[in-house]
Amino acid sequence: MATQKAPNRVYYIAGGYEQSRPILTGSAAKKTFNTIPIVDVSNVFSSSLEERQAVAKEVGRAAEEVGFFYAVNPPVSKAKMDKAFEAIKKFFDQSDEEKLKYHVDKSPAVKGFHPFDKEKVDAARRESFGFGNDYTEPEQHVTKVAPLGTVHLNQWPDETIPELRKVMYEYYREVYDFGKKMIQIFALALGLEENELDNLFKYPLTDVTVQHYPAQAEPTAAKEILYAHADYGALTFLLQNDPSDKVPGLEVLNANGVWVPCPPMDHAYVINTGNYLEVLSNSRFPSTVHRVFSDSSVPRFSLPFFLSPDPSAVIVPHPRLVPAGEKPRYEPHDVGARHVKGMMYARPEHPYVKKLAALGLAEKDYRYELLSQPMLAGLAE
Ligand SMILES: O=C(O)CCC(=O)C(=O)O
Ligand SMILES: [Fe+2]
């Protein structure tokens, strides 16, 4: 974080770096969004290409102008969304001792429970529980069976809250299918063939990271409880608290440096494009900056599903989206290598990261199997 911040600029983290932009007012203000668009996605699985194209057109407009939209009528069961929230609340309600049994330090891919950061007393307070792609789990065998030598990445409280794994997977399977379908919708939105991006998302990296921002005993002025950032993956599908809880929170930054509220909407997703789609689209679909801003007078839960390309994929601006005679705006992004690098940067104290660092590998040799198949990487237990 920079020490000196100019009052007329907004600061955020994007692409792993702190960046900033001016707050533009009066005649300097640009034409930009002031609300989050709403797209009815009930036709994404329609058998009619025309109907899917119609959704894609609206998605494309929202992605280009805002980078965020509410997806109403998604093909994911409302009851499954509700059950996922209920079970996860039960998880967070447990004692610290119980929750710490699933500490992210115990997973080579940093899945599990992430406690409050005790050192940052005055900063944003949130704890989280995450799981994602782990093809050793039978629940994911419909997608892929892990090759020999793959270790468990996820951690589940099967003994204390057996329903957590069950309901999370019931939810996951639906949001996963929706996510893959949305990749096709985004392909159409970019003027590509519907299945043209599918080979980049065959066995994608996924993360469901449930966030819990507890209510604070002492009321404070509203502040950033999740720092301003742009998402790293391809697409994020966010569910927030039940809107009847009246918990505001998410805010999206427009081109004038103004924060636009994006409060919960009943059983609707907030979908936003992350860095990989920004690269793929040669910046037509920006990865828009957002934050969580709240006075923390009420607890807040959020349930994002992060979809990234396959760890073996290398993402480049699609050749048909780079104007003739121009250079692509981005260098190739090696998904697996970036994932490992990002983890090593963000979690230098993680026991597994320390082992990895001790190997002294060159960044070009980073690959996802270093996490999922440590034996093959020479990191046998
Ligand atoms: O908690 C939220 O609603 C936002 C979460 C988010 O932006 C993120 O984890 O990237
Ligand atoms: Fe985010």
mmCIF file of N, CA, C and O and ligand atoms in Angstrom, residues 226 229 231 290 306, ligand 2:
data_model
loop_
_atom_site.group_PDB
_atom_site.id
_atom_site.type_symbol
_atom_site.label_atom_id
_atom_site.label_comp_id
_atom_site.label_asym_id
_atom_site.label_seq_id
_atom_site.Cartn_x
_atom_site.Cartn_y
_atom_site.Cartn_z
ATOM 1 N N LEU A 226 -13.619 -4.696 2.582
ATOM 2 C CA LEU A 226 -12.789 -5.479 1.658
ATOM 3 C C LEU A 226 -12.172 -4.467 0.706
ATOM 4 O O LEU A 226 -12.882 -3.675 0.084
ATOM 5 N N HIS A 229 -10.361 -3.748 -5.390
ATOM 6 C CA HIS A 229 -9.555 -4.650 -6.217
ATOM 7 C C HIS A 229 -10.306 -5.023 -7.495
ATOM 8 O O HIS A 229 -11.521 -4.826 -7.595
ATOM 9 N N ASP A 231 -10.955 -8.452 -9.982
ATOM 10 C CA ASP A 231 -10.823 -9.908 -9.814
ATOM 11 C C ASP A 231 -9.841 -10.475 -10.827
ATOM 12 O O ASP A 231 -9.674 -9.981 -11.928
ATOM 13 N N HIS A 290 -13.833 -3.114 -7.629
ATOM 14 C CA HIS A 290 -14.941 -3.107 -6.666
ATOM 15 C C HIS A 290 -14.390 -3.247 -5.264
ATOM 16 O O HIS A 290 -13.190 -3.545 -5.077
ATOM 17 N N PHE A 306 -15.673 -18.383 -8.161
ATOM 18 C CA PHE A 306 -14.677 -17.844 -9.082
ATOM 19 C C PHE A 306 -14.343 -18.909 -10.116
ATOM 20 O O PHE A 306 -13.958 -20.027 -9.748
HETATM 21 FE FE FE B 2 -13.758 -9.333 -5.969
#
